[in-house]
Amino acid sequence: MVDITPAFSKAQEESKKLTSKPTNDELLELYGLFKVGTGEDFSKAEKPGMFDLKGKYKYQAWKDLVDESVTPEAAQERYVAKVEELKNKYGFDANKVPEAVKS
């Protein structure tokens, strides 16, 4: 089990309160960092189907970090730094109600 730092938890909440949507590449980077940062086991990840393009991109973003041997602790630090970068780039509203996530 991976220890989740308070900064990582806070960044997860703050990532939902950006005033503009980041690019797909930025969102994929956050996704991969989140998966590694929470210590999810990539070896148990289900490979997406042939027509699941979104799933393939997410899977690849996660796999790239696993292949780089990024530790959960390093992934959490990078996630926090990325959210800070996105807050500066896209704006941040602490009072924003996060949108419901679409599946």
PDB file of C-alpha atoms in Angstrom:
ATOM      1  CA  MET A   1       0.000   0.000   0.000  1.00  0.00           C
ATOM      2  CA  VAL A   2       1.268   3.431  -0.910  1.00  0.00           C
ATOM      3  CA  ASP A   3       1.142   6.342   1.495  1.00  0.00           C
ATOM      4  CA  ILE A   4      -0.814   9.187  -0.085  1.00  0.00           C
ATOM      5  CA  THR A   5       0.712  12.538   0.822  1.00  0.00           C
ATOM      6  CA  PRO A   6      -1.554  15.425   1.874  1.00  0.00           C
ATOM      7  CA  ALA A   7      -0.151  17.465  -1.043  1.00  0.00           C
ATOM      8  CA  PHE A   8      -1.165  14.710  -3.492  1.00  0.00           C
ATOM      9  CA  SER A   9      -4.686  14.521  -2.053  1.00  0.00           C
ATOM     10  CA  LYS A  10      -5.019  18.308  -2.220  1.00  0.00           C
ATOM     11  CA  ALA A  11      -3.755  18.375  -5.833  1.00  0.00           C
ATOM     12  CA  GLN A  12      -6.377  15.754  -6.800  1.00  0.00           C
ATOM     13  CA  GLU A  13      -9.123  18.035  -5.477  1.00  0.00           C
ATOM     14  CA  GLU A  14      -7.596  21.130  -7.051  1.00  0.00           C
ATOM     15  CA  SER A  15      -7.256  19.442 -10.449  1.00  0.00           C
ATOM     16  CA  LYS A  16     -11.071  19.346 -10.591  1.00  0.00           C
ATOM     17  CA  LYS A  17     -11.316  23.107  -9.995  1.00  0.00           C
ATOM     18  CA  LEU A  18      -9.382  24.428 -12.976  1.00  0.00           C
ATOM     19  CA  THR A  19     -11.350  27.123 -14.765  1.00  0.00           C
ATOM     20  CA  SER A  20     -10.470  25.776 -18.243  1.00  0.00           C
ATOM     21  CA  LYS A  21      -9.958  22.221 -19.450  1.00  0.00           C
ATOM     22  CA  PRO A  22      -6.341  21.117 -20.017  1.00  0.00           C
ATOM     23  CA  THR A  23      -5.256  19.484 -23.273  1.00  0.00           C
ATOM     24  CA  ASN A  24      -5.735  15.754 -23.766  1.00  0.00           C
ATOM     25  CA  ASP A  25      -1.959  15.233 -23.432  1.00  0.00           C
ATOM     26  CA  GLU A  26      -1.950  17.067 -20.089  1.00  0.00           C
ATOM     27  CA  LEU A  27      -4.929  15.038 -18.885  1.00  0.00           C
ATOM     28  CA  LEU A  28      -3.217  11.799 -19.936  1.00  0.00           C
ATOM     29  CA  GLU A  29      -0.068  12.819 -18.056  1.00  0.00           C
ATOM     30  CA  LEU A  30      -2.145  13.459 -14.919  1.00  0.00           C
ATOM     31  CA  TYR A  31      -3.916  10.128 -15.375  1.00  0.00           C
ATOM     32  CA  GLY A  32      -0.659   8.173 -15.621  1.00  0.00           C
ATOM     33  CA  LEU A  33       0.867   9.995 -12.659  1.00  0.00           C
ATOM     34  CA  PHE A  34      -2.278   9.368 -10.617  1.00  0.00           C
ATOM     35  CA  LYS A  35      -2.292   5.641 -11.390  1.00  0.00           C
ATOM     36  CA  VAL A  36       1.396   5.251 -10.480  1.00  0.00           C
ATOM     37  CA  GLY A  37       1.089   7.634  -7.520  1.00  0.00           C
ATOM     38  CA  THR A  38      -1.702   5.600  -5.953  1.00  0.00           C
ATOM     39  CA  GLY A  39       0.311   2.397  -6.382  1.00  0.00           C
ATOM     40  CA  GLU A  40      -2.113   0.632  -8.696  1.00  0.00           C
ATOM     41  CA  ASP A  41      -0.676  -2.584 -10.119  1.00  0.00           C
ATOM     42  CA  PHE A  42      -0.134  -2.114 -13.852  1.00  0.00           C
ATOM     43  CA  SER A  43       0.388  -5.853 -14.366  1.00  0.00           C
ATOM     44  CA  LYS A  44      -3.286  -6.359 -13.428  1.00  0.00           C
ATOM     45  CA  ALA A  45      -4.546  -3.648 -15.785  1.00  0.00           C
ATOM     46  CA  GLU A  46      -6.883  -4.872 -18.476  1.00  0.00           C
ATOM     47  CA  LYS A  47      -5.617  -4.036 -21.924  1.00  0.00           C
ATOM     48  CA  PRO A  48      -8.224  -1.931 -23.757  1.00  0.00           C
ATOM     49  CA  GLY A  49     -10.069  -3.327 -26.750  1.00  0.00           C
ATOM     50  CA  MET A  50      -9.178  -2.510 -30.341  1.00  0.00           C
ATOM     51  CA  PHE A  51     -11.835   0.207 -30.711  1.00  0.00           C
ATOM     52  CA  ASP A  52     -11.345   1.779 -27.266  1.00  0.00           C
ATOM     53  CA  LEU A  53      -9.070   4.627 -28.345  1.00  0.00           C
ATOM     54  CA  LYS A  54      -9.508   6.630 -25.140  1.00  0.00           C
ATOM     55  CA  GLY A  55      -8.689   3.535 -23.101  1.00  0.00           C
ATOM     56  CA  LYS A  56      -5.606   2.848 -25.229  1.00  0.00           C
ATOM     57  CA  TYR A  57      -4.243   6.350 -24.681  1.00  0.00           C
ATOM     58  CA  LYS A  58      -4.829   6.117 -20.933  1.00  0.00           C
ATOM     59  CA  TYR A  59      -3.250   2.646 -20.798  1.00  0.00           C
ATOM     60  CA  GLN A  60      -0.211   3.900 -22.754  1.00  0.00           C
ATOM     61  CA  ALA A  61       0.216   6.976 -20.519  1.00  0.00           C
ATOM     62  CA  TRP A  62       0.268   4.691 -17.476  1.00  0.00           C
ATOM     63  CA  LYS A  63       2.571   2.135 -19.162  1.00  0.00           C
ATOM     64  CA  ASP A  64       5.086   4.835 -20.144  1.00  0.00           C
ATOM     65  CA  LEU A  65       5.547   5.817 -16.485  1.00  0.00           C
ATOM     66  CA  VAL A  66       5.815   2.169 -15.414  1.00  0.00           C
ATOM     67  CA  ASP A  67       8.445   1.626 -18.130  1.00  0.00           C
ATOM     68  CA  GLU A  68      10.363   4.660 -16.788  1.00  0.00           C
ATOM     69  CA  SER A  69      10.319   2.966 -13.347  1.00  0.00           C
ATOM     70  CA  VAL A  70       8.724   6.042 -11.767  1.00  0.00           C
ATOM     71  CA  THR A  71       8.109   5.364  -8.079  1.00  0.00           C
ATOM     72  CA  PRO A  72       4.743   6.155  -6.478  1.00  0.00           C
ATOM     73  CA  GLU A  73       6.436   8.862  -4.390  1.00  0.00           C
ATOM     74  CA  ALA A  74       8.010  10.485  -7.462  1.00  0.00           C
ATOM     75  CA  ALA A  75       4.700  10.220  -9.351  1.00  0.00           C
ATOM     76  CA  GLN A  76       2.901  12.007  -6.501  1.00  0.00           C
ATOM     77  CA  GLU A  77       5.480  14.815  -6.536  1.00  0.00           C
ATOM     78  CA  ARG A  78       5.212  15.158 -10.325  1.00  0.00           C
ATOM     79  CA  TYR A  79       1.402  15.119 -10.109  1.00  0.00           C
ATOM     80  CA  VAL A  80       1.414  17.956  -7.548  1.00  0.00           C
ATOM     81  CA  ALA A  81       3.843  19.974  -9.699  1.00  0.00           C
ATOM     82  CA  LYS A  82       1.729  19.363 -12.826  1.00  0.00           C
ATOM     83  CA  VAL A  83      -1.469  20.512 -11.106  1.00  0.00           C
ATOM     84  CA  GLU A  84       0.312  23.687  -9.951  1.00  0.00           C
ATOM     85  CA  GLU A  85       1.476  24.284 -13.521  1.00  0.00           C
ATOM     86  CA  LEU A  86      -2.066  23.762 -14.841  1.00  0.00           C
ATOM     87  CA  LYS A  87      -3.535  26.089 -12.204  1.00  0.00           C
ATOM     88  CA  ASN A  88      -1.219  28.845 -13.434  1.00  0.00           C
ATOM     89  CA  LYS A  89      -1.918  28.065 -17.094  1.00  0.00           C
ATOM     90  CA  TYR A  90      -5.698  27.537 -17.008  1.00  0.00           C
ATOM     91  CA  GLY A  91      -6.820  29.378 -13.902  1.00  0.00           C
ATOM     92  CA  PHE A  92      -8.164  27.996 -10.664  1.00  0.00           C
ATOM     93  CA  ASP A  93     -11.337  28.595  -8.688  1.00  0.00           C
ATOM     94  CA  ALA A  94     -11.268  27.183  -5.164  1.00  0.00           C
ATOM     95  CA  ASN A  95     -15.061  27.548  -4.972  1.00  0.00           C
ATOM     96  CA  LYS A  96     -15.789  25.751  -8.243  1.00  0.00           C
ATOM     97  CA  VAL A  97     -18.024  22.726  -7.951  1.00  0.00           C
ATOM     98  CA  PRO A  98     -16.279  19.908  -9.840  1.00  0.00           C
ATOM     99  CA  GLU A  99     -18.115  18.650 -12.914  1.00  0.00           C
ATOM    100  CA  ALA A 100     -19.436  15.138 -12.887  1.00  0.00           C
ATOM    101  CA  VAL A 101     -16.975  12.826 -14.615  1.00  0.00           C
ATOM    102  CA  LYS A 102     -18.258  11.355 -17.845  1.00  0.00           C
ATOM    103  CA  SER A 103     -17.532   7.704 -18.454  1.00  0.00           C
TER     104      SER A 103
END
